[in-house]
PDB file of C-alpha atoms and ligand atoms in Angstrom:
ATOM      1  CA  MET R   1       0.000   0.000   0.000  1.00  0.00           C
ATOM      2  CA  GLU R   2       1.306   3.456  -0.904  1.00  0.00           C
ATOM      3  CA  VAL R   3       0.811   6.548   1.256  1.00  0.00           C
ATOM      4  CA  THR R   4       1.482  10.102   0.096  1.00  0.00           C
ATOM      5  CA  THR R   5       1.516  13.180   2.304  1.00  0.00           C
ATOM      6  CA  PRO R   6       2.441  16.826   1.595  1.00  0.00           C
ATOM      7  CA  TRP R   7       5.987  16.019   2.819  1.00  0.00           C
ATOM      8  CA  SER R   8       6.675  12.449   1.911  1.00  0.00           C
ATOM      9  CA  ARG R   9       5.689   9.080   0.505  1.00  0.00           C
ATOM     10  CA  ALA R  10       5.779   5.670   2.115  1.00  0.00           C
ATOM     11  CA  GLU R  11       5.070   2.049   1.188  1.00  0.00           C
ATOM     12  CA  ILE R  12       3.745  -0.614   3.502  1.00  0.00           C
ATOM     13  CA  TYR R  13       3.277  -4.336   2.828  1.00  0.00           C
ATOM     14  CA  PHE R  14       0.761  -6.322   4.879  1.00  0.00           C
ATOM     15  CA  HIS R  15       3.257  -9.210   4.677  1.00  0.00           C
ATOM     16  CA  GLY R  16       5.080  -8.630   7.960  1.00  0.00           C
ATOM     17  CA  ALA R  17       3.402  -5.177   8.364  1.00  0.00           C
ATOM     18  CA  HIS R  18       6.577  -4.151   6.647  1.00  0.00           C
ATOM     19  CA  VAL R  19       7.286  -0.489   5.914  1.00  0.00           C
ATOM     20  CA  THR R  20       9.481  -0.819   2.836  1.00  0.00           C
ATOM     21  CA  GLN R  21       9.920   2.834   2.019  1.00  0.00           C
ATOM     22  CA  PHE R  22       9.775   6.334   3.434  1.00  0.00           C
ATOM     23  CA  GLN R  23      11.052   9.226   1.368  1.00  0.00           C
ATOM     24  CA  LYS R  24      10.705  12.923   1.970  1.00  0.00           C
ATOM     25  CA  HIS R  25      10.075  14.968  -1.175  1.00  0.00           C
ATOM     26  CA  GLY R  26      13.416  16.257  -2.463  1.00  0.00           C
ATOM     27  CA  GLU R  27      15.512  13.881  -0.331  1.00  0.00           C
ATOM     28  CA  PRO R  28      17.007  10.455  -1.094  1.00  0.00           C
ATOM     29  CA  PRO R  29      14.997   7.542   0.377  1.00  0.00           C
ATOM     30  CA  LEU R  30      15.384   7.294   4.146  1.00  0.00           C
ATOM     31  CA  LEU R  31      14.885   3.539   4.239  1.00  0.00           C
ATOM     32  CA  PHE R  32      17.085   1.134   2.336  1.00  0.00           C
ATOM     33  CA  LEU R  33      15.445  -1.676   0.341  1.00  0.00           C
ATOM     34  CA  SER R  34      17.590  -4.354  -1.289  1.00  0.00           C
ATOM     35  CA  GLN R  35      17.338  -4.814  -5.062  1.00  0.00           C
ATOM     36  CA  CYS R  36      17.543  -8.550  -4.375  1.00  0.00           C
ATOM     37  CA  SER R  37      14.707  -8.801  -1.842  1.00  0.00           C
ATOM     38  CA  ARG R  38      12.457 -11.741  -2.673  1.00  0.00           C
ATOM     39  CA  PHE R  39       8.971 -10.564  -1.596  1.00  0.00           C
ATOM     40  CA  GLU R  40       7.973 -14.205  -1.089  1.00  0.00           C
ATOM     41  CA  ALA R  41       5.464 -15.793   1.278  1.00  0.00           C
ATOM     42  CA  GLY R  42       7.301 -17.207   4.290  1.00  0.00           C
ATOM     43  CA  ALA R  43      10.419 -15.064   3.718  1.00  0.00           C
ATOM     44  CA  PRO R  44      11.212 -11.659   5.222  1.00  0.00           C
ATOM     45  CA  ILE R  45      11.621  -8.608   3.013  1.00  0.00           C
ATOM     46  CA  ARG R  46      15.258  -7.443   2.955  1.00  0.00           C
ATOM     47  CA  GLY R  47      15.247  -3.763   3.886  1.00  0.00           C
ATOM     48  CA  GLY R  48      12.739  -1.234   5.188  1.00  0.00           C
ATOM     49  CA  ILE R  49      11.595  -2.062   8.722  1.00  0.00           C
ATOM     50  CA  PRO R  50      11.206  -5.762   9.518  1.00  0.00           C
ATOM     51  CA  ILE R  51       9.328  -6.228  12.803  1.00  0.00           C
ATOM     52  CA  ILE R  52      11.413  -8.507  15.017  1.00  0.00           C
ATOM     53  CA  PHE R  53       9.059 -10.234  17.471  1.00  0.00           C
ATOM     54  CA  PRO R  54       8.697 -12.286  19.670  1.00  0.00           C
ATOM     55  CA  TRP R  55      12.398 -13.137  19.687  1.00  0.00           C
ATOM     56  CA  PHE R  56      15.610 -11.614  18.342  1.00  0.00           C
ATOM     57  CA  GLY R  57      18.351 -13.649  16.676  1.00  0.00           C
ATOM     58  CA  LYS R  58      18.196 -17.421  16.753  1.00  0.00           C
ATOM     59  CA  PRO R  59      17.763 -18.832  20.264  1.00  0.00           C
ATOM     60  CA  ALA R  60      18.424 -22.592  20.401  1.00  0.00           C
ATOM     61  CA  ASP R  61      14.845 -23.367  21.472  1.00  0.00           C
ATOM     62  CA  LYS R  62      13.161 -21.311  18.727  1.00  0.00           C
ATOM     63  CA  ALA R  63      12.482 -22.060  15.063  1.00  0.00           C
ATOM     64  CA  GLY R  64      13.826 -19.437  12.672  1.00  0.00           C
ATOM     65  CA  GLN R  65      15.717 -16.191  13.088  1.00  0.00           C
ATOM     66  CA  HIS R  66      14.139 -12.977  14.490  1.00  0.00           C
ATOM     67  CA  GLY R  67      10.672 -14.389  15.297  1.00  0.00           C
ATOM     68  CA  PHE R  68       7.652 -14.837  13.059  1.00  0.00           C
ATOM     69  CA  ALA R  69       5.999 -11.380  12.996  1.00  0.00           C
ATOM     70  CA  ARG R  70       7.993 -10.351   9.928  1.00  0.00           C
ATOM     71  CA  VAL R  71       6.824 -13.302   7.835  1.00  0.00           C
ATOM     72  CA  ARG R  72       3.135 -13.490   8.791  1.00  0.00           C
ATOM     73  CA  GLU R  73       0.247 -11.699   7.089  1.00  0.00           C
ATOM     74  CA  TRP R  74      -1.108  -8.718   9.047  1.00  0.00           C
ATOM     75  CA  GLU R  75      -4.497  -7.033   8.644  1.00  0.00           C
ATOM     76  CA  LEU R  76      -5.084  -3.363   7.958  1.00  0.00           C
ATOM     77  CA  LYS R  77      -7.583  -2.120  10.568  1.00  0.00           C
ATOM     78  CA  GLU R  78      -7.718   1.617  10.024  1.00  0.00           C
ATOM     79  CA  VAL R  79      -6.367   4.483   7.930  1.00  0.00           C
ATOM     80  CA  VAL R  80      -6.768   7.938   9.449  1.00  0.00           C
ATOM     81  CA  SER R  81      -5.962  11.235   7.735  1.00  0.00           C
ATOM     82  CA  PRO R  82      -5.956  13.995  10.370  1.00  0.00           C
ATOM     83  CA  ALA R  83      -6.373  17.628   9.278  1.00  0.00           C
ATOM     84  CA  ASP R  84      -2.623  18.256   9.701  1.00  0.00           C
ATOM     85  CA  GLY R  85      -1.966  16.229   6.510  1.00  0.00           C
ATOM     86  CA  SER R  86      -0.356  13.177   8.148  1.00  0.00           C
ATOM     87  CA  VAL R  87      -1.577   9.626   7.520  1.00  0.00           C
ATOM     88  CA  ILE R  88      -1.831   7.039  10.286  1.00  0.00           C
ATOM     89  CA  LEU R  89      -2.227   3.319   9.609  1.00  0.00           C
ATOM     90  CA  ARG R  90      -3.179   0.742  12.196  1.00  0.00           C
ATOM     91  CA  LEU R  91      -2.470  -2.911  11.492  1.00  0.00           C
ATOM     92  CA  SER R  92      -2.982  -5.988  13.593  1.00  0.00           C
ATOM     93  CA  LEU R  93      -1.418  -9.430  13.663  1.00  0.00           C
ATOM     94  CA  PRO R  94      -4.133 -12.104  13.662  1.00  0.00           C
ATOM     95  CA  GLN R  95      -4.103 -14.344  16.740  1.00  0.00           C
ATOM     96  CA  GLN R  96      -1.041 -16.605  16.545  1.00  0.00           C
ATOM     97  CA  PRO R  97      -1.160 -20.157  17.960  1.00  0.00           C
ATOM     98  CA  GLU R  98       2.325 -19.654  19.471  1.00  0.00           C
ATOM     99  CA  LEU R  99       1.116 -16.716  21.614  1.00  0.00           C
ATOM    100  CA  PRO R 100      -2.372 -17.400  22.967  1.00  0.00           C
ATOM    101  CA  GLY R 101      -4.031 -14.303  24.429  1.00  0.00           C
ATOM    102  CA  CYS R 102      -1.442 -11.946  22.979  1.00  0.00           C
ATOM    103  CA  VAL R 103      -2.796  -8.996  20.977  1.00  0.00           C
ATOM    104  CA  VAL R 104      -0.264  -7.384  18.639  1.00  0.00           C
ATOM    105  CA  GLU R 105      -0.859  -4.100  16.819  1.00  0.00           C
ATOM    106  CA  TYR R 106       1.334  -1.785  14.774  1.00  0.00           C
ATOM    107  CA  VAL R 107       0.698   1.904  14.195  1.00  0.00           C
ATOM    108  CA  VAL R 108       2.596   3.701  11.429  1.00  0.00           C
ATOM    109  CA  GLY R 109       2.517   7.495  11.123  1.00  0.00           C
ATOM    110  CA  VAL R 110       3.645   9.193   7.913  1.00  0.00           C
ATOM    111  CA  SER R 111       4.286  12.952   7.757  1.00  0.00           C
ATOM    112  CA  ASN R 112       7.576  14.869   7.580  1.00  0.00           C
ATOM    113  CA  VAL R 113       8.780  12.080   9.884  1.00  0.00           C
ATOM    114  CA  LEU R 114       8.077   8.361  10.001  1.00  0.00           C
ATOM    115  CA  SER R 115       6.857   6.873  13.249  1.00  0.00           C
ATOM    116  CA  ALA R 116       6.205   3.228  14.050  1.00  0.00           C
ATOM    117  CA  GLU R 117       4.812   1.748  17.240  1.00  0.00           C
ATOM    118  CA  LEU R 118       4.580  -1.941  18.101  1.00  0.00           C
ATOM    119  CA  ILE R 119       1.902  -2.481  20.737  1.00  0.00           C
ATOM    120  CA  VAL R 120       1.656  -5.827  22.536  1.00  0.00           C
ATOM    121  CA  THR R 121      -1.111  -6.526  25.050  1.00  0.00           C
ATOM    122  CA  ASN R 122      -1.065  -9.584  27.269  1.00  0.00           C
ATOM    123  CA  LYS R 123      -4.663 -10.756  27.604  1.00  0.00           C
ATOM    124  CA  SER R 124      -3.661 -14.164  28.939  1.00  0.00           C
ATOM    125  CA  ASP R 125      -3.427 -15.061  32.622  1.00  0.00           C
ATOM    126  CA  GLN R 126       0.305 -15.795  32.408  1.00  0.00           C
ATOM    127  CA  GLN R 127       3.379 -13.599  32.272  1.00  0.00           C
ATOM    128  CA  LEU R 128       4.609 -13.088  28.720  1.00  0.00           C
ATOM    129  CA  LYS R 129       8.330 -12.836  27.949  1.00  0.00           C
ATOM    130  CA  PHE R 130       9.474 -11.585  24.547  1.00  0.00           C
ATOM    131  CA  GLU R 131      12.040  -9.579  22.637  1.00  0.00           C
ATOM    132  CA  ASN R 132      11.071  -6.875  20.140  1.00  0.00           C
ATOM    133  CA  CYS R 133      12.995  -4.773  17.671  1.00  0.00           C
ATOM    134  CA  LEU R 134      12.165  -2.424  14.806  1.00  0.00           C
ATOM    135  CA  HIS R 135      14.985  -3.390  12.466  1.00  0.00           C
ATOM    136  CA  THR R 136      15.344  -0.166  10.487  1.00  0.00           C
ATOM    137  CA  TYR R 137      17.530  -0.362   7.373  1.00  0.00           C
ATOM    138  CA  LEU R 138      18.696   3.192   6.606  1.00  0.00           C
ATOM    139  CA  THR R 139      19.963   4.517   3.275  1.00  0.00           C
ATOM    140  CA  ILE R 140      23.366   6.157   3.445  1.00  0.00           C
ATOM    141  CA  GLY R 141      25.648   7.467   0.688  1.00  0.00           C
ATOM    142  CA  ASP R 142      28.873   5.707   1.625  1.00  0.00           C
ATOM    143  CA  ILE R 143      29.411   3.460   4.673  1.00  0.00           C
ATOM    144  CA  SER R 144      33.016   4.641   5.068  1.00  0.00           C
ATOM    145  CA  ALA R 145      31.791   8.228   5.646  1.00  0.00           C
ATOM    146  CA  VAL R 146      29.120   7.434   8.242  1.00  0.00           C
ATOM    147  CA  SER R 147      29.174   7.604  12.007  1.00  0.00           C
ATOM    148  CA  VAL R 148      26.545   6.722  14.582  1.00  0.00           C
ATOM    149  CA  THR R 149      26.597   9.020  17.595  1.00  0.00           C
ATOM    150  CA  GLY R 150      24.875   8.794  20.967  1.00  0.00           C
ATOM    151  CA  LEU R 151      26.378   5.507  22.134  1.00  0.00           C
ATOM    152  CA  LYS R 152      29.611   6.591  23.849  1.00  0.00           C
ATOM    153  CA  GLY R 153      30.052   4.882  27.217  1.00  0.00           C
ATOM    154  CA  VAL R 154      27.239   2.413  26.502  1.00  0.00           C
ATOM    155  CA  ASP R 155      27.858  -1.324  27.031  1.00  0.00           C
ATOM    156  CA  TYR R 156      27.276  -3.617  24.084  1.00  0.00           C
ATOM    157  CA  LEU R 157      27.184  -7.321  23.320  1.00  0.00           C
ATOM    158  CA  ASP R 158      29.422  -8.053  20.354  1.00  0.00           C
ATOM    159  CA  SER R 159      27.512 -10.580  18.246  1.00  0.00           C
ATOM    160  CA  LEU R 160      30.676 -11.253  16.223  1.00  0.00           C
ATOM    161  CA  GLU R 161      32.353 -12.537  19.400  1.00  0.00           C
ATOM    162  CA  GLY R 162      29.654 -14.667  21.020  1.00  0.00           C
ATOM    163  CA  ARG R 163      27.922 -11.636  22.542  1.00  0.00           C
ATOM    164  CA  GLN R 164      30.994 -10.717  24.583  1.00  0.00           C
ATOM    165  CA  ARG R 165      30.254  -7.609  26.662  1.00  0.00           C
ATOM    166  CA  LYS R 166      32.271  -4.472  25.821  1.00  0.00           C
ATOM    167  CA  THR R 167      31.960  -0.715  26.334  1.00  0.00           C
ATOM    168  CA  GLU R 168      31.738   1.810  23.505  1.00  0.00           C
ATOM    169  CA  SER R 169      34.618   4.256  23.719  1.00  0.00           C
ATOM    170  CA  ASP R 170      34.055   6.236  20.501  1.00  0.00           C
ATOM    171  CA  ASP R 171      32.065   9.452  20.125  1.00  0.00           C
ATOM    172  CA  GLY R 172      30.871   8.131  16.784  1.00  0.00           C
ATOM    173  CA  VAL R 173      30.755   4.474  15.711  1.00  0.00           C
ATOM    174  CA  GLY R 174      32.361   4.156  12.264  1.00  0.00           C
ATOM    175  CA  PHE R 175      32.555   1.229   9.846  1.00  0.00           C
ATOM    176  CA  THR R 176      35.696  -0.398   8.424  1.00  0.00           C
ATOM    177  CA  GLY R 177      34.460  -3.986   8.573  1.00  0.00           C
ATOM    178  CA  GLU R 178      31.476  -6.067   9.709  1.00  0.00           C
ATOM    179  CA  VAL R 179      29.704  -4.620  12.759  1.00  0.00           C
ATOM    180  CA  ASP R 180      27.006  -6.505  14.672  1.00  0.00           C
ATOM    181  CA  ARG R 181      26.384  -5.124  18.148  1.00  0.00           C
ATOM    182  CA  ILE R 182      23.576  -5.027  20.674  1.00  0.00           C
ATOM    183  CA  TYR R 183      23.935  -1.853  22.753  1.00  0.00           C
ATOM    184  CA  ILE R 184      22.114  -2.453  26.027  1.00  0.00           C
ATOM    185  CA  ASN R 185      20.439  -0.363  28.727  1.00  0.00           C
ATOM    186  CA  THR R 186      20.380   2.634  26.401  1.00  0.00           C
ATOM    187  CA  PRO R 187      17.064   4.506  26.104  1.00  0.00           C
ATOM    188  CA  GLN R 188      18.552   7.525  24.335  1.00  0.00           C
ATOM    189  CA  ALA R 189      18.211   8.657  20.715  1.00  0.00           C
ATOM    190  CA  VAL R 190      21.025   8.124  18.215  1.00  0.00           C
ATOM    191  CA  GLU R 191      22.085  10.056  15.134  1.00  0.00           C
ATOM    192  CA  ILE R 192      23.472   8.744  11.879  1.00  0.00           C
ATOM    193  CA  ARG R 193      25.774  11.348  10.357  1.00  0.00           C
ATOM    194  CA  ASP R 194      26.161  10.745   6.660  1.00  0.00           C
ATOM    195  CA  GLU R 195      28.820  12.999   5.120  1.00  0.00           C
ATOM    196  CA  SER R 196      28.312  11.648   1.631  1.00  0.00           C
ATOM    197  CA  LEU R 197      24.584  12.494   1.410  1.00  0.00           C
ATOM    198  CA  ARG R 198      25.092  15.501   3.742  1.00  0.00           C
ATOM    199  CA  ARG R 199      22.272  14.196   5.850  1.00  0.00           C
ATOM    200  CA  VAL R 200      21.728  13.514   9.527  1.00  0.00           C
ATOM    201  CA  ILE R 201      19.141  10.879  10.436  1.00  0.00           C
ATOM    202  CA  ASN R 202      17.745  11.007  13.940  1.00  0.00           C
ATOM    203  CA  VAL R 203      16.382   7.836  15.551  1.00  0.00           C
ATOM    204  CA  GLU R 204      14.253   8.694  18.577  1.00  0.00           C
ATOM    205  CA  LYS R 205      12.674   5.942  20.609  1.00  0.00           C
ATOM    206  CA  GLU R 206      10.348   5.203  23.500  1.00  0.00           C
ATOM    207  CA  HIS R 207      10.236   2.098  25.675  1.00  0.00           C
ATOM    208  CA  SER R 208      13.389   0.745  24.062  1.00  0.00           C
ATOM    209  CA  LEU R 209      16.491  -0.168  26.046  1.00  0.00           C
ATOM    210  CA  SER R 210      18.489  -1.760  23.220  1.00  0.00           C
ATOM    211  CA  THR R 211      19.977  -0.309  20.041  1.00  0.00           C
ATOM    212  CA  VAL R 212      21.366  -2.792  17.514  1.00  0.00           C
ATOM    213  CA  VAL R 213      23.932  -1.584  14.980  1.00  0.00           C
ATOM    214  CA  TRP R 214      24.599  -3.851  12.001  1.00  0.00           C
ATOM    215  CA  ASN R 215      26.441  -3.742   8.713  1.00  0.00           C
ATOM    216  CA  PRO R 216      27.275  -7.107   7.092  1.00  0.00           C
ATOM    217  CA  TRP R 217      30.307  -5.854   5.130  1.00  0.00           C
ATOM    218  CA  ILE R 218      31.773  -7.794   2.188  1.00  0.00           C
ATOM    219  CA  ALA R 219      31.791 -11.515   3.017  1.00  0.00           C
ATOM    220  CA  LYS R 220      28.394 -11.635   4.718  1.00  0.00           C
ATOM    221  CA  ALA R 221      26.847  -9.508   1.939  1.00  0.00           C
ATOM    222  CA  LYS R 222      28.063 -12.081  -0.589  1.00  0.00           C
ATOM    223  CA  ALA R 223      26.690 -14.923   1.506  1.00  0.00           C
ATOM    224  CA  MET R 224      23.155 -13.461   1.688  1.00  0.00           C
ATOM    225  CA  SER R 225      21.088 -14.561  -1.325  1.00  0.00           C
ATOM    226  CA  ASP R 226      18.576 -11.715  -0.970  1.00  0.00           C
ATOM    227  CA  TYR R 227      21.134  -8.916  -0.714  1.00  0.00           C
ATOM    228  CA  GLY R 228      23.426  -7.390  -3.357  1.00  0.00           C
ATOM    229  CA  ASP R 229      27.182  -7.894  -3.021  1.00  0.00           C
ATOM    230  CA  ASP R 230      27.850  -4.127  -2.897  1.00  0.00           C
ATOM    231  CA  GLU R 231      24.751  -3.013  -1.023  1.00  0.00           C
ATOM    232  CA  TYR R 232      26.590  -2.938   2.324  1.00  0.00           C
ATOM    233  CA  GLN R 233      28.160   0.322   1.107  1.00  0.00           C
ATOM    234  CA  ARG R 234      24.822   2.127   0.981  1.00  0.00           C
ATOM    235  CA  MET R 235      23.002   0.989   4.105  1.00  0.00           C
ATOM    236  CA  VAL R 236      23.314   0.708   7.828  1.00  0.00           C
ATOM    237  CA  CYS R 237      20.883  -0.864  10.274  1.00  0.00           C
ATOM    238  CA  VAL R 238      20.281   1.044  13.496  1.00  0.00           C
ATOM    239  CA  GLU R 239      17.559  -0.897  15.255  1.00  0.00           C
ATOM    240  CA  SER R 240      15.518  -0.002  18.325  1.00  0.00           C
ATOM    241  CA  GLY R 241      14.036  -2.548  20.679  1.00  0.00           C
ATOM    242  CA  ASN R 242      14.414  -4.644  23.787  1.00  0.00           C
ATOM    243  CA  VAL R 243      16.599  -7.677  23.259  1.00  0.00           C
ATOM    244  CA  ALA R 244      18.955 -10.022  25.152  1.00  0.00           C
ATOM    245  CA  VAL R 245      19.284  -8.730  28.754  1.00  0.00           C
ATOM    246  CA  ASN R 246      16.594  -6.149  27.939  1.00  0.00           C
ATOM    247  CA  GLU R 247      13.951  -8.788  27.140  1.00  0.00           C
ATOM    248  CA  VAL R 248      10.428  -7.647  28.096  1.00  0.00           C
ATOM    249  CA  THR R 249       8.399  -9.365  30.817  1.00  0.00           C
ATOM    250  CA  LEU R 250       4.738  -8.397  30.450  1.00  0.00           C
ATOM    251  CA  PRO R 251       2.379  -9.284  33.298  1.00  0.00           C
ATOM    252  CA  PRO R 252      -1.223 -10.322  32.505  1.00  0.00           C
ATOM    253  CA  GLY R 253      -3.432  -7.366  31.533  1.00  0.00           C
ATOM    254  CA  GLU R 254      -0.523  -5.066  30.645  1.00  0.00           C
ATOM    255  CA  THR R 255       0.551  -3.436  27.375  1.00  0.00           C
ATOM    256  CA  SER R 256       4.039  -2.792  26.016  1.00  0.00           C
ATOM    257  CA  ARG R 257       4.650  -0.001  23.503  1.00  0.00           C
ATOM    258  CA  LEU R 258       7.849   0.188  21.498  1.00  0.00           C
ATOM    259  CA  LYS R 259       7.956   3.404  19.501  1.00  0.00           C
ATOM    260  CA  VAL R 260      10.465   4.746  16.995  1.00  0.00           C
ATOM    261  CA  LYS R 261      10.503   8.088  15.216  1.00  0.00           C
ATOM    262  CA  LEU R 262      12.798   8.631  12.229  1.00  0.00           C
ATOM    263  CA  SER R 263      13.530  12.155  11.055  1.00  0.00           C
ATOM    264  CA  SER R 264      16.196  13.675   8.867  1.00  0.00           C
ATOM    265  CA  ALA R 265      17.825  16.975   7.999  1.00  0.00           C
ATOM    266  CA  THR R 266      20.040  17.726   4.999  1.00  0.00           C
ATOM    267  CA  GLY R 267      22.574  20.396   4.172  1.00  0.00           C
TER     268      GLY R 267
HETATM  269  C1  LIG L 301      20.663  -8.072  12.785  1.00  0.00           C
HETATM  270  C2  LIG L 301      21.486  -9.063  13.557  1.00  0.00           C
HETATM  271  O1  LIG L 301      19.738  -7.484  13.641  1.00  0.00           O
HETATM  272  O2  LIG L 301      19.974  -8.735  11.748  1.00  0.00           O
HETATM  273  C3  LIG L 301      22.447  -9.769  12.602  1.00  0.00           C
HETATM  274  O3  LIG L 301      22.180  -8.403  14.591  1.00  0.00           O
HETATM  275  C4  LIG L 301      21.680 -10.386  11.452  1.00  0.00           C
HETATM  276  O4  LIG L 301      23.186 -10.758  13.313  1.00  0.00           O
HETATM  277  C5  LIG L 301      20.828  -9.302  10.806  1.00  0.00           C
HETATM  278  O5  LIG L 301      22.597 -10.936  10.533  1.00  0.00           O
HETATM  279  C6  LIG L 301      20.002  -9.809   9.623  1.00  0.00           C
HETATM  280  O6  LIG L 301      19.234 -10.895   9.982  1.00  0.00           O
HETATM  281  P1  LIG L 301      18.316 -11.602   8.913  1.00  0.00           P
HETATM  282  O7  LIG L 301      17.661 -12.745   9.616  1.00  0.00           O
HETATM  283  O8  LIG L 301      17.324 -10.597   8.443  1.00  0.00           O
HETATM  284  O9  LIG L 301      19.242 -12.051   7.800  1.00  0.00           O
END
């Protein structure tokens, strides 16, 4: 489904409730979408914003990487066009046998910014434990001229070294090889400074304690069948959620809201 506003356009697939594009008029696309993405039933779309839920990564006791929300069919419940010109979509994930009593909704707001909110309500009589993550793929001009700021002093789990715990010492995280890190206990916003496109992307978040930073670099890019060999140069994933030690425990009757707002400024 395509959405156009006075400031921007966006595309959303009901497969995975996947926002595949957001582009402000006169700016390069904000979200990155792979030319090799398969758009197939049962497979995630490569790019945009996959919804990672109810688990992140590939725990030994779970089938498949990053949960099932990104590969299931969602339903569009409502489209609202307030007088300010924005468009708000509300989608819901039909009841899943794996999560009885769990109600999952997703609200996407399109205006001069893109907002996305994953809302999980526990209507069962048992505690619900899950991980969530909005896995935003961002378009950048050149990975070697990008830095991610806002993470200095934050502890991270290095997924390239068995989730070994380390502390970020740099003002800006740069990229000269594969990076795959889960920054933990970090509720603050981050910025992606892109010298090549002369753009700064701001990732603001609510109810998120983890920020995942990922770029596959050369070898992993080649190994992924739904991703171009050179595409690692033009994208970075800066993902907001609650994963690993920040897993969510939701008591019966309660609601969890993970919200992300993406904005950008050029010049
Ligand atoms: C990131 C993980 O969030 O997603 C990486 O940190 C993973 O380890 C990447 O490779 C892509 O995962 P997938 O399942 O979409 O290929």
